[in-house]
Amino acid sequence: LYRPNAGLTGEVSTSYAAFPERQGVPQRIYLINANARIAYVLRNPVDRALSHYCHRVIMGRERRLIHRALGSGINRYITQGMYFLQLQQYMQLFPMKQICVLMAEDMWKDPDPAKMQLAKFLDIDDFPTSPGRMPHENGTYAKLLNRQERNPLSRAQKVLWDIVRDMPDGGDARALAEALGFVEEDRSRLARRFVEDASRLEEVFGVSAQQWF
């Protein structure tokens, strides 16, 4: 992937922003290429946590029900949505000019401005113009159905299965959470855990993070 003279090369992984569960990632990237440019795409951290929970349940990595999993102190569902905390790990090594922050919600509505911003950041010609709104698909239903056919479901998977089997498109994170009993009061309580981090994000990177709350 990083062979010499390969030209502009990129890689994508959410695992690169999973501090403190996964430590030393920025350091390893820096050792490979100190001139690497870091593009970080953010989404509503509450929806991200809910989506993360559903994904881990589907994959058999989370057996707790939603309120217990998301309400158990500081955990991966919280820290991975603390975007400024994640970016701080890169800011210790890479100059600000090598870090670009984009908002997923804006990209879903109209991807072209983000493409222009990213092209400028990478010093490349503009990306091809998008034909329209970027789809935001959710494969929850198909993934869970496939897993249900292969292995016995855990209790958490059964609860999710009872909901998504009537949602052919799998539903989105908010709809699934509401169906699981994660109501607006729970969302508000979870959102408050991200407010301070989002304020720092706005202050340093100038993004409108408060739109999430």
XYZ file of N, CA and C in Angstrom:
639
model
N 0.828 -1.207 0.000
C 0.000 0.000 0.000
C 0.863 1.258 0.000
N 1.962 1.254 0.722
C 2.803 2.441 0.837
C 4.142 2.247 0.140
N 4.152 1.531 -0.978
C 5.397 1.316 -1.705
C 5.923 2.647 -2.242
N 7.228 2.782 -2.382
C 7.829 4.028 -2.867
C 7.300 4.404 -4.249
N 7.155 5.694 -4.481
C 6.731 6.224 -5.776
C 5.364 5.714 -6.214
N 4.498 5.408 -5.243
C 3.171 4.894 -5.574
C 2.201 6.011 -5.935
N 2.644 7.268 -5.758
C 1.734 8.376 -6.014
C 0.824 8.605 -4.819
N -0.259 9.324 -5.050
C -1.201 9.621 -3.973
C -1.957 8.348 -3.599
N -1.817 7.935 -2.357
C -2.417 6.688 -1.888
C -3.182 6.943 -0.603
N -4.353 6.322 -0.482
C -5.165 6.535 0.708
C -5.621 5.232 1.330
N -6.073 5.331 2.558
C -6.600 4.178 3.285
C -7.660 4.687 4.252
N -8.683 3.874 4.494
C -9.798 4.283 5.345
C -10.031 3.244 6.435
N -10.155 3.697 7.673
C -10.482 2.782 8.765
C -10.951 3.572 9.978
N -12.078 3.167 10.562
C -12.527 3.787 11.811
C -11.626 3.386 12.976
N -10.854 2.325 12.798
C -9.969 1.866 13.871
C -8.826 2.832 14.134
N -8.604 3.769 13.212
C -7.535 4.741 13.400
C -7.937 5.845 14.383
N -9.193 5.835 14.805
C -9.668 6.838 15.762
C -10.422 6.132 16.882
N -9.737 5.220 17.563
C -10.365 4.426 18.616
C -9.551 4.485 19.910
N -8.939 5.639 20.169
C -8.203 5.851 21.413
C -9.204 5.908 22.576
N -8.952 5.341 23.755
C -7.709 4.686 24.169
C -7.698 3.168 23.964
N -8.786 2.610 23.390
C -8.795 1.152 23.188
C -7.631 0.725 22.296
N -7.383 1.518 21.248
C -6.271 1.223 20.344
C -5.308 2.399 20.383
N -4.162 2.172 20.947
C -3.187 3.239 21.134
C -2.017 3.070 20.170
N -1.345 4.192 19.926
C -0.144 4.169 19.098
C -0.391 4.235 17.603
N -1.655 4.383 17.182
C -1.948 4.424 15.747
C -1.321 5.647 15.074
N -1.528 6.867 15.598
C -0.891 8.027 14.952
C 0.629 7.892 14.880
N 1.222 7.324 15.917
C 2.673 7.163 15.934
C 3.139 6.237 14.810
N 2.382 5.161 14.582
C 2.768 4.232 13.523
C 2.593 4.865 12.143
N 1.519 5.636 11.982
C 1.322 6.342 10.714
C 2.453 7.333 10.481
N 2.828 8.043 11.542
C 3.893 9.051 11.444
C 5.224 8.408 11.065
N 5.485 7.249 11.623
C 6.744 6.556 11.305
C 6.783 6.122 9.842
N 5.624 5.756 9.307
C 5.555 5.353 7.903
C 5.654 6.561 6.983
N 4.935 7.632 7.357
C 4.918 8.828 6.504
C 4.581 10.049 7.338
N 5.594 10.806 7.694
C 5.385 12.010 8.512
C 4.653 13.102 7.744
N 4.569 12.969 6.423
C 3.863 13.956 5.601
C 2.435 13.531 5.268
N 1.971 12.462 5.893
C 0.613 11.979 5.627
C -0.406 13.070 5.945
N -1.468 13.089 5.169
C -2.563 14.033 5.410
C -3.754 13.255 5.970
N -4.276 13.757 7.056
C -5.314 13.057 7.809
C -6.671 13.717 7.551
N -7.569 12.998 6.904
C -8.936 13.479 6.687
C -9.855 12.730 7.642
N -10.558 13.463 8.481
C -11.377 12.870 9.540
C -12.828 13.280 9.309
N -13.696 12.303 9.060
C -15.117 12.562 8.799
C -15.907 12.320 10.081
N -16.657 13.330 10.514
C -17.410 13.271 11.763
C -18.904 13.120 11.488
N -19.589 12.470 12.413
C -21.054 12.415 12.354
C -21.591 12.665 13.755
N -22.884 12.876 13.869
C -23.500 13.057 15.177
C -23.007 11.951 16.122
N -22.335 12.306 17.221
C -21.738 11.273 18.081
C -22.766 10.382 18.771
N -23.975 10.901 18.981
C -25.027 10.070 19.574
C -25.447 8.995 18.579
N -25.713 9.408 17.332
C -26.085 8.433 16.310
C -24.935 7.461 16.044
N -23.701 7.968 16.111
C -22.546 7.094 15.919
C -22.490 6.016 16.993
N -22.740 6.409 18.252
C -22.719 5.449 19.358
C -23.813 4.401 19.192
N -25.000 4.832 18.782
C -26.117 3.900 18.591
C -25.823 2.939 17.445
N -25.290 3.473 16.351
C -24.943 2.647 15.207
C -23.831 1.655 15.573
N -22.861 2.134 16.339
C -21.747 1.295 16.792
C -22.278 0.144 17.646
N -23.203 0.468 18.542
C -23.796 -0.570 19.390
C -24.501 -1.626 18.544
N -25.349 -1.201 17.605
C -26.085 -2.148 16.771
C -25.121 -3.016 15.957
N -24.079 -2.395 15.438
C -23.095 -3.140 14.651
C -22.415 -4.217 15.500
N -22.017 -3.852 16.714
C -21.343 -4.817 17.572
C -22.274 -5.943 18.006
N -23.546 -5.624 18.207
C -24.520 -6.674 18.527
C -24.634 -7.648 17.363
N -24.780 -7.103 16.163
C -24.915 -7.933 14.972
C -23.707 -8.842 14.792
N -22.519 -8.308 15.048
C -21.289 -9.074 14.864
C -21.010 -10.029 16.026
N -21.873 -10.013 17.048
C -21.691 -10.905 18.179
C -20.658 -10.444 19.172
N -20.263 -9.159 19.100
C -19.235 -8.627 19.990
C -19.813 -7.890 21.190
N -21.115 -7.693 21.209
C -21.792 -7.004 22.312
C -23.038 -7.807 22.676
N -23.111 -8.233 23.931
C -24.226 -9.051 24.380
C -25.146 -8.309 25.340
N -24.734 -7.131 25.773
C -25.562 -6.350 26.692
C -26.692 -5.652 25.941
N -27.793 -5.397 26.644
C -28.866 -4.609 26.058
C -28.449 -3.142 26.033
N -29.141 -2.345 25.227
C -28.656 -1.015 24.853
C -28.441 -0.082 26.044
N -29.372 -0.050 27.004
C -29.230 0.892 28.117
C -28.024 0.549 28.985
N -27.783 -0.721 29.171
C -26.635 -1.126 29.982
C -25.328 -0.839 29.249
N -25.301 -1.108 27.958
C -24.067 -0.918 27.186
C -23.681 0.551 27.088
N -24.655 1.415 26.834
C -24.355 2.835 26.636
C -24.338 3.631 27.932
N -24.801 3.022 29.006
C -24.845 3.758 30.267
C -23.779 3.347 31.258
N -22.838 2.515 30.804
C -21.833 1.975 31.730
C -20.544 2.787 31.706
N -20.619 4.024 32.181
C -19.429 4.849 32.318
C -18.780 5.210 30.989
N -17.491 5.507 31.051
C -16.732 5.841 29.853
C -16.329 4.534 29.164
N -16.794 4.355 27.942
C -16.487 3.135 27.208
C -16.259 3.471 25.747
N -16.043 2.473 24.918
C -15.707 2.691 23.513
C -16.804 3.450 22.770
N -18.058 3.272 23.160
C -19.145 3.971 22.484
C -19.066 5.476 22.731
N -18.528 5.845 23.876
C -18.382 7.259 24.229
C -17.088 7.821 23.663
N -15.974 7.183 23.947
C -14.683 7.769 23.578
C -14.509 7.891 22.066
N -15.053 6.964 21.295
C -14.886 7.072 19.849
C -15.733 8.190 19.258
N -16.693 8.690 20.019
C -17.471 9.848 19.589
C -16.944 11.154 20.152
N -15.904 11.075 20.957
C -15.222 12.283 21.431
C -14.158 12.616 20.399
N -14.594 13.314 19.376
C -13.752 13.514 18.198
C -12.530 14.379 18.470
N -12.678 15.372 19.335
C -11.510 16.197 19.646
C -10.469 15.367 20.390
N -10.925 14.499 21.292
C -10.006 13.590 21.980
C -9.243 12.743 20.969
N -9.944 12.238 19.969
C -9.282 11.418 18.948
C -8.295 12.254 18.131
N -8.710 13.449 17.744
C -7.840 14.302 16.939
C -6.608 14.771 17.707
N -6.753 14.926 19.008
C -5.598 15.333 19.812
C -4.422 14.370 19.654
N -4.726 13.099 19.468
C -3.663 12.108 19.332
C -2.846 12.370 18.067
N -3.516 12.884 17.027
C -2.821 13.212 15.773
C -2.168 14.583 15.833
N -2.803 15.518 16.541
C -2.263 16.867 16.640
C -0.928 16.895 17.369
N -0.654 15.879 18.172
C 0.630 15.812 18.873
C 1.786 15.527 17.920
N 1.466 15.004 16.733
C 2.503 14.616 15.776
C 2.423 15.378 14.461
N 1.213 15.580 13.968
C 1.030 16.184 12.656
C 0.618 17.649 12.798
N 1.183 18.538 11.959
C 0.764 19.942 11.997
C -0.684 20.081 11.529
N -1.323 21.153 11.946
C -2.736 21.365 11.626
C -2.989 21.394 10.121
N -2.010 21.854 9.354
C -2.205 21.930 7.908
C -2.330 20.552 7.276
N -1.990 19.501 8.026
C -2.085 18.134 7.511
C -3.324 17.412 8.034
N -4.236 18.148 8.664
C -5.460 17.551 9.210
C -6.668 18.280 8.634
N -7.599 17.530 8.090
C -8.828 18.089 7.510
C -10.029 17.425 8.177
N -10.968 18.236 8.654
C -12.153 17.721 9.339
C -13.386 17.997 8.482
N -14.164 16.952 8.231
C -15.372 17.050 7.411
C -16.568 16.541 8.213
N -17.765 17.057 7.875
C -18.985 16.657 8.562
C -19.791 15.708 7.679
N -20.080 14.520 8.197
C -20.804 13.514 7.419
C -22.190 13.995 7.024
N -22.869 14.687 7.932
C -24.232 15.148 7.632
C -24.252 16.074 6.422
N -23.236 16.932 6.324
C -23.147 17.827 5.165
C -22.858 17.035 3.892
N -22.032 16.017 4.003
C -21.678 15.212 2.843
C -22.875 14.422 2.342
N -23.716 13.942 3.252
C -24.896 13.186 2.834
C -25.882 14.075 2.082
N -25.988 15.332 2.519
C -26.914 16.250 1.862
C -26.396 16.698 0.502
N -25.135 17.077 0.469
C -24.529 17.589 -0.762
C -23.026 17.321 -0.703
N -22.559 16.256 -1.326
C -21.149 15.870 -1.194
C -20.169 16.764 -1.940
N -20.630 17.551 -2.914
C -19.700 18.297 -3.767
C -18.841 19.314 -3.016
N -19.398 20.129 -2.096
C -18.523 21.055 -1.354
C -17.439 20.333 -0.557
N -17.785 19.201 0.038
C -16.793 18.446 0.795
C -15.719 17.887 -0.130
N -16.135 17.451 -1.322
C -15.163 16.948 -2.293
C -14.194 18.050 -2.708
N -14.717 19.257 -2.894
C -13.862 20.387 -3.258
C -12.894 20.709 -2.125
N -13.400 20.682 -0.894
C -12.546 20.954 0.267
C -11.449 19.902 0.381
N -11.817 18.642 0.183
C -10.843 17.566 0.291
C -9.820 17.622 -0.842
N -10.274 17.943 -2.049
C -9.356 18.054 -3.184
C -8.330 19.164 -2.928
N -8.777 20.289 -2.400
C -7.865 21.392 -2.076
C -6.882 20.970 -0.994
N -7.380 20.249 -0.005
C -6.534 19.768 1.093
C -5.447 18.828 0.573
N -5.790 18.001 -0.415
C -4.851 17.024 -0.953
C -4.010 17.566 -2.109
N -4.291 18.804 -2.508
C -3.581 19.417 -3.642
C -3.750 18.591 -4.913
N -4.991 18.217 -5.198
C -5.283 17.466 -6.416
C -6.396 18.172 -7.177
N -6.618 17.752 -8.418
C -7.736 18.277 -9.180
C -9.041 17.879 -8.509
N -10.102 18.604 -8.816
C -11.390 18.308 -8.208
C -11.828 16.886 -8.504
N -12.532 16.286 -7.542
C -13.146 14.989 -7.772
C -14.281 15.152 -8.783
N -14.681 14.073 -9.465
C -15.822 14.176 -10.376
C -17.069 14.662 -9.642
N -17.884 15.437 -10.308
C -19.102 15.966 -9.698
C -20.061 14.832 -9.375
N -20.635 14.885 -8.183
C -21.576 13.850 -7.758
C -22.892 13.992 -8.499
N -23.550 12.871 -8.841
C -24.852 12.948 -9.511
C -25.972 13.415 -8.607
N -25.734 13.494 -7.311
C -26.793 13.928 -6.403
C -26.433 13.617 -4.969
N -27.443 13.476 -4.146
C -27.251 13.234 -2.719
C -26.544 11.906 -2.493
N -25.574 11.926 -1.594
C -24.826 10.709 -1.273
C -25.706 9.781 -0.446
N -25.878 8.533 -0.884
C -26.730 7.618 -0.117
C -26.104 7.265 1.216
N -26.951 7.128 2.221
C -26.501 6.709 3.550
C -27.261 5.431 3.867
N -26.690 4.313 3.446
C -27.388 3.037 3.539
C -27.053 2.323 4.842
N -27.987 1.499 5.278
C -27.810 0.744 6.497
C -28.122 -0.713 6.197
N -27.149 -1.590 6.359
C -27.357 -2.993 6.036
C -27.696 -3.848 7.241
N -28.270 -3.234 8.288
C -28.546 -3.958 9.523
C -29.385 -5.199 9.276
N -30.464 -5.055 8.552
C -31.394 -6.165 8.332
C -30.696 -7.342 7.677
N -30.004 -7.105 6.571
C -29.347 -8.185 5.838
C -28.256 -8.842 6.672
N -27.474 -8.037 7.402
C -26.391 -8.592 8.205
C -26.935 -9.490 9.316
N -27.974 -9.012 10.008
C -28.524 -9.788 11.106
C -29.214 -11.041 10.583
N -29.930 -10.922 9.465
C -30.578 -12.075 8.875
C -29.550 -13.138 8.516
N -28.461 -12.716 7.915
C -27.404 -13.645 7.531
C -26.817 -14.340 8.756
N -26.597 -13.571 9.824
C -26.033 -14.148 11.048
C -27.039 -15.074 11.717
N -28.320 -14.727 11.662
C -29.360 -15.537 12.281
C -29.454 -16.909 11.624
N -29.157 -16.970 10.341
C -29.234 -18.233 9.617
C -28.044 -19.137 9.936
N -26.947 -18.537 10.407
C -25.724 -19.315 10.618
C -25.497 -19.710 12.073
N -25.925 -18.878 13.020
C -25.605 -19.112 14.422
C -26.790 -18.754 15.312
N -26.890 -19.387 16.483
C -27.918 -18.986 17.445
C -27.705 -17.537 17.859
N -28.778 -16.804 18.054
C -28.677 -15.395 18.421
C -28.538 -15.227 19.927
N -27.766 -14.215 20.326
C -27.711 -13.828 21.732
C -29.008 -13.104 22.074
N -29.198 -12.831 23.352
C -30.415 -12.118 23.762
C -30.497 -10.751 23.096
N -29.364 -10.026 23.076
C -29.354 -8.695 22.453
C -29.659 -8.789 20.961
N -29.131 -9.829 20.297
C -29.397 -9.999 18.873
C -30.864 -10.320 18.628
N -31.463 -11.129 19.495
C -32.876 -11.467 19.342
C -33.749 -10.227 19.450
N -33.420 -9.359 20.413
C -34.178 -8.120 20.576
C -34.080 -7.272 19.319
N -32.868 -7.150 18.777
C -32.673 -6.356 17.568
C -33.371 -7.016 16.374
N -33.295 -8.330 16.316
C -33.916 -9.061 15.212
C -35.424 -8.850 15.171
N -36.064 -8.865 16.344
C -37.510 -8.674 16.396
C -37.926 -7.322 15.838
N -37.007 -6.365 15.879
C -37.299 -5.019 15.385
C -37.006 -4.895 13.896
N -35.812 -5.297 13.495
C -35.390 -5.024 12.120
C -36.035 -5.938 11.094
N -36.620 -7.056 11.523
C -37.244 -7.940 10.536
C -38.456 -7.287 9.877
N -38.997 -6.253 10.527
C -40.106 -5.501 9.935
C -39.628 -4.212 9.289
N -38.304 -4.031 9.197
C -37.725 -2.864 8.550
C -36.880 -3.341 7.376
N -37.446 -3.479 6.188
C -36.688 -4.021 5.045
C -35.393 -3.286 4.754
N -35.342 -1.983 5.059
C -34.115 -1.229 4.788
C -33.174 -1.218 5.989
N -33.561 -1.920 7.057
C -32.701 -1.982 8.239
C -32.900 -0.843 9.208
N -33.563 0.234 8.771
C -33.738 1.375 9.641
C -32.444 2.140 9.847
N -32.547 3.339 10.424
C -31.336 4.086 10.766
C -31.099 3.982 12.265
N -29.984 4.550 12.704
C -29.595 4.395 14.105
C -30.643 4.951 15.053
N -31.213 6.107 14.721
C -32.211 6.721 15.604
C -33.464 5.858 15.699
N -33.935 5.368 14.556
C -35.152 4.553 14.539
C -34.955 3.244 15.300
N -33.809 2.606 15.094
C -33.530 1.361 15.791
C -33.454 1.581 17.300
N -32.782 2.666 17.711
C -32.640 2.953 19.132
C -33.993 3.214 19.778
N -34.840 3.979 19.115
C -36.175 4.255 19.646
C -36.974 2.970 19.788
N -36.859 2.097 18.800
C -37.576 0.822 18.859
C -37.039 -0.056 19.978
N -35.768 0.140 20.335
C -35.166 -0.606 21.438
C -35.484 0.014 22.794
N -36.253 1.113 22.798
C -36.614 1.773 24.036
C -35.665 2.869 24.453
N -34.742 3.231 23.565
C -33.792 4.309 23.850
C -34.455 5.611 23.412
N -35.192 6.232 24.316
C -36.068 7.353 24.001
C -35.308 8.676 24.024
N -36.045 9.765 23.767
C -35.417 11.080 23.655
C -34.682 11.474 24.930
N -35.225 11.109 26.064
C -34.549 11.413 27.327
C -33.199 10.715 27.402
N -33.131 9.481 26.912
C -31.867 8.750 26.887
C -30.885 9.401 25.920
N -31.398 9.840 24.761
C -30.548 10.534 23.787
C -29.956 11.794 24.395
N -30.783 12.561 25.084
C -30.321 13.817 25.684
C -29.251 13.552 26.737
N -29.470 12.515 27.515
C -28.485 12.164 28.550
C -27.165 11.754 27.903
N -27.253 10.988 26.834
C -26.042 10.568 26.136
C -25.359 11.757 25.465
N -26.156 12.646 24.869
C -25.602 13.809 24.169
C -24.785 14.699 25.108
N -25.246 14.843 26.346
C -24.538 15.707 27.296
C -23.107 15.239 27.537
N -22.837 13.987 27.298
C -21.495 13.461 27.526
C -20.522 13.887 26.429
N -21.071 14.394 25.322
C -20.223 14.802 24.207
C -20.079 16.322 24.074
N -20.840 17.087 24.835
C -20.921 18.531 24.621
C -19.571 19.217 24.815
N -18.867 18.898 25.884
C -17.590 19.567 26.159
C -16.579 19.277 25.053
N -16.499 18.023 24.625
C -15.577 17.657 23.557
C -15.957 18.375 22.266
N -17.261 18.458 21.968
C -17.717 19.124 20.745
C -17.387 20.611 20.770
N -17.443 21.220 21.947
C -17.098 22.640 22.066
C -15.631 22.875 21.722
N -14.761 21.996 22.176
C -13.340 22.113 21.835
C -13.136 21.913 20.337
N -13.899 21.004 19.769
C -13.817 20.731 18.338
C -14.172 21.982 17.536
N -15.243 22.649 17.935
C -15.648 23.890 17.272
C -14.580 24.962 17.415
N -14.043 25.085 18.609
C -13.055 26.127 18.911
C -11.797 25.971 18.072
N -11.327 24.755 17.913
C -10.048 24.516 17.243
C -10.193 24.352 15.740
N -11.270 23.662 15.298
C -11.399 23.342 13.882
C -12.491 24.140 13.167
N -13.267 24.905 13.903
C -14.249 25.778 13.279
C -15.447 25.074 12.657
N -15.699 23.835 13.040
C -16.866 23.119 12.515
C -18.082 23.404 13.410
N -19.273 23.250 12.856
C -20.489 23.550 13.606
C -20.985 22.299 14.329
N -20.243 21.870 15.343
C -20.557 20.641 16.045
C -21.817 20.749 16.893
N -22.179 21.962 17.307
C -23.357 22.108 18.157
C -24.661 21.777 17.431
N -24.618 21.668 16.110
C -25.822 21.275 15.369
C -26.281 19.878 15.773
N -25.367 19.082 16.324
C -25.723 17.745 16.753
C -26.640 17.733 17.964
N -26.582 18.816 18.749
C -27.309 18.841 20.014
C -28.473 19.824 20.002
